Amino acid sequence: MKTEVAIIGGGPSGLLLSQLLNKAGVATVVLERASRDHVLSRIRAGVLEAGTVQMLHEAGVADRMDKEGLRHEGCYLSDDDLMVRINFKELTGTTVMVYGQTEVTSDLYHAQDAIGATIIHCIEDVVIHDADSDAPYVEYTVDGARRRLDCAYVAGCDGFHGVSRKTIPTDKRREFERVYPFGWLGVLSRTRPAHEELIYANSSNGFALASMRSETLSRYYVQVPLTDTVEEWSDERFWTTLKSCLPSEVAATMQTGQSIEKSIAPLRSFVSEPLRWGRLFLVGDAAHIVPPTGAKGLNLAVSDVHYLYQALIDAVKKGDTAGIDTYSERALLRIWKAMRFSWQMTTMLHQFDGEDSFAAQMRKSTLQHLSQSETARRDLAENYIGLPY
Ligand code: FAD
Ligand code: DHB
């Protein structure tokens, strides 16, 4: 088989890139390890920056999001009973969209089906060959048979555990990493959200986040030790812990119920530089991971696609390589700023095992400062709604 851009990974970054390239008449083949049902069952991000919303419009996949997504003009940060509202609308003139990653991915699959794009699921043993030559190709196994896909470019959109990043020789790249000593236990429940806006809660019992997917579907997270397993967390234990972290007026009126999904995710900050090796480009989680506290993971994957897709169109259609030659530098500038914000939000809101008494005071004082300084709130809002591309 032959195509212009081989895309490894059919998560949000691979599908969005494929959709934008197909719309411009550039041929793609998406190779995805999992089944479509499996990809759509992974509950992950929930907050879309204005830039992400714009990109989904550009890709022609925004109709359902515009109807069903929840536009949020602000969010809260809390410290025990102190609640600080960050008014995005007033401070930055814009809003964010609460719309789940599973819905974004589902909309992209439907759009790709509608334009007859090629997405091959349940493939195994992807190997990227000759990425540093003018004639790269990808080999993979599907239904027991080994196949070859020749292409002009390869987009590595296969997440943190994919093969694309590892294809780049270790002496050609540099990794930067911080692993946090805790994870997030996430729960989805068919209950009314605890509050009409998201609450990022610091408390003497640790961090919690109250989020949502709709007026009847809630998404919550609490900070847990990395050694914990989902089996150790009954629904009852989860609700008790969550309530002990949220402001008491919110906890008092909160609706609880049976969980419909429960999972634990570790927290890490990670960047692999550069994002390009020859004709291979890394996109999204394949190149970088942020702790979820700033809601940046999915949004960064979309901003990488923003920098790459027009560059690939120019290279394929006009032989103009100026865009692909600067992709890595342009994308990394924004990636590092989101890294900084996510690290800062994580440090400001979580308890670290073995920390000294000073650390908790620093968190309290940061929240106090936010409550009193519009400048501090504006800085947070500007980063949260997404820095300009
Ligand atoms: P992915 O979504 O990881 O997609 C990569 C795709 O490639 C997958 O479908 C995978 O099956 C496929 N793949 C992997 N290896 C191969 C291979 N060898 N061959 C072919 N295909 C392959 N962000 C937030 O903002 N908020 C959150 O609450 C949040 N929670 C998260 C929870 C978890 C458990 C994880 C892992 C991430 C979470 N994130 C969250 C981050 C966010 O979901 C990601 O940043 C986003 O999914 C990145 O999209 P992507 O397309 O780059 O990568
Ligand atoms: C959600 C997840 C996040 O990491 C975040 O910062 C905000 C919302 C969510 O799943 O709804």
PDB file of N, CA, C and O in Angstrom, residues 6 23 37 55 59 69 91 154-155 237 282 337 341 368-369 378:
ATOM      1  N   ALA A   6       1.673   8.503   6.526  1.00  0.00           N
ATOM      2  CA  ALA A   6       1.306   7.362   7.377  1.00  0.00           C
ATOM      3  C   ALA A   6       1.173   7.895   8.798  1.00  0.00           C
ATOM      4  O   ALA A   6       2.084   8.572   9.299  1.00  0.00           O
ATOM      5  N   LYS A  23      -9.051  16.624   4.314  1.00  0.00           N
ATOM      6  CA  LYS A  23      -9.869  17.755   3.833  1.00  0.00           C
ATOM      7  C   LYS A  23      -9.106  18.599   2.809  1.00  0.00           C
ATOM      8  O   LYS A  23      -9.700  19.211   1.928  1.00  0.00           O
ATOM      9  N   ASP A  37     -13.778   0.393  19.553  1.00  0.00           N
ATOM     10  CA  ASP A  37     -14.504   0.392  20.833  1.00  0.00           C
ATOM     11  C   ASP A  37     -13.560   0.643  21.995  1.00  0.00           C
ATOM     12  O   ASP A  37     -13.896   1.368  22.934  1.00  0.00           O
ATOM     13  N   MET A  55      -9.898  24.584  16.282  1.00  0.00           N
ATOM     14  CA  MET A  55      -9.325  23.538  15.415  1.00  0.00           C
ATOM     15  C   MET A  55     -10.384  22.497  15.039  1.00  0.00           C
ATOM     16  O   MET A  55     -10.394  21.990  13.916  1.00  0.00           O
ATOM     17  N   ALA A  59     -11.675  21.501  11.327  1.00  0.00           N
ATOM     18  CA  ALA A  59     -11.692  20.123  10.823  1.00  0.00           C
ATOM     19  C   ALA A  59     -13.106  19.683  10.432  1.00  0.00           C
ATOM     20  O   ALA A  59     -13.295  18.582   9.931  1.00  0.00           O
ATOM     21  N   GLY A  69     -21.733  20.440  24.133  1.00  0.00           N
ATOM     22  CA  GLY A  69     -20.641  20.845  25.026  1.00  0.00           C
ATOM     23  C   GLY A  69     -21.107  21.938  25.985  1.00  0.00           C
ATOM     24  O   GLY A  69     -22.048  22.674  25.703  1.00  0.00           O
ATOM     25  N   LEU A  91     -11.470  38.023  32.654  1.00  0.00           N
ATOM     26  CA  LEU A  91     -10.023  38.232  32.697  1.00  0.00           C
ATOM     27  C   LEU A  91      -9.348  38.082  31.339  1.00  0.00           C
ATOM     28  O   LEU A  91      -8.285  38.658  31.098  1.00  0.00           O
ATOM     29  N   VAL A 154       5.885  10.284   7.956  1.00  0.00           N
ATOM     30  CA  VAL A 154       5.272   9.487   9.021  1.00  0.00           C
ATOM     31  C   VAL A 154       4.946  10.426  10.182  1.00  0.00           C
ATOM     32  O   VAL A 154       5.808  11.197  10.616  1.00  0.00           O
ATOM     33  N   ALA A 155       3.697  10.366  10.673  1.00  0.00           N
ATOM     34  CA  ALA A 155       3.332  11.139  11.866  1.00  0.00           C
ATOM     35  C   ALA A 155       3.190  10.157  13.032  1.00  0.00           C
ATOM     36  O   ALA A 155       2.367   9.239  12.984  1.00  0.00           O
ATOM     37  N   ARG A 237     -15.744   4.579  49.994  1.00  0.00           N
ATOM     38  CA  ARG A 237     -14.468   5.194  50.403  1.00  0.00           C
ATOM     39  C   ARG A 237     -14.161   6.402  49.500  1.00  0.00           C
ATOM     40  O   ARG A 237     -13.682   7.438  49.971  1.00  0.00           O
ATOM     41  N   LEU A 282       6.861  13.680  15.655  1.00  0.00           N
ATOM     42  CA  LEU A 282       6.123  13.251  16.855  1.00  0.00           C
ATOM     43  C   LEU A 282       5.043  14.272  17.174  1.00  0.00           C
ATOM     44  O   LEU A 282       5.262  15.485  17.065  1.00  0.00           O
ATOM     45  N   LYS A 337       5.762  25.946  27.770  1.00  0.00           N
ATOM     46  CA  LYS A 337       4.942  26.856  28.600  1.00  0.00           C
ATOM     47  C   LYS A 337       3.804  26.085  29.266  1.00  0.00           C
ATOM     48  O   LYS A 337       3.459  26.339  30.428  1.00  0.00           O
ATOM     49  N   PHE A 341       3.074  25.487  33.336  1.00  0.00           N
ATOM     50  CA  PHE A 341       1.781  25.740  33.976  1.00  0.00           C
ATOM     51  C   PHE A 341       1.258  24.477  34.678  1.00  0.00           C
ATOM     52  O   PHE A 341       0.785  24.542  35.817  1.00  0.00           O
ATOM     53  N   GLN A 368      -4.384  32.164  48.882  1.00  0.00           N
ATOM     54  CA  GLN A 368      -4.751  33.462  49.466  1.00  0.00           C
ATOM     55  C   GLN A 368      -4.407  34.597  48.494  1.00  0.00           C
ATOM     56  O   GLN A 368      -5.199  35.505  48.271  1.00  0.00           O
ATOM     57  N   HIS A 369      -3.215  34.525  47.933  1.00  0.00           N
ATOM     58  CA  HIS A 369      -2.768  35.548  46.986  1.00  0.00           C
ATOM     59  C   HIS A 369      -3.707  35.588  45.783  1.00  0.00           C
ATOM     60  O   HIS A 369      -4.137  36.667  45.350  1.00  0.00           O
ATOM     61  N   ARG A 378      -5.496  36.655  36.633  1.00  0.00           N
ATOM     62  CA  ARG A 378      -5.422  36.821  35.173  1.00  0.00           C
ATOM     63  C   ARG A 378      -4.333  35.918  34.585  1.00  0.00           C
ATOM     64  O   ARG A 378      -4.515  35.297  33.545  1.00  0.00           O
TER      65      ARG A 378
END
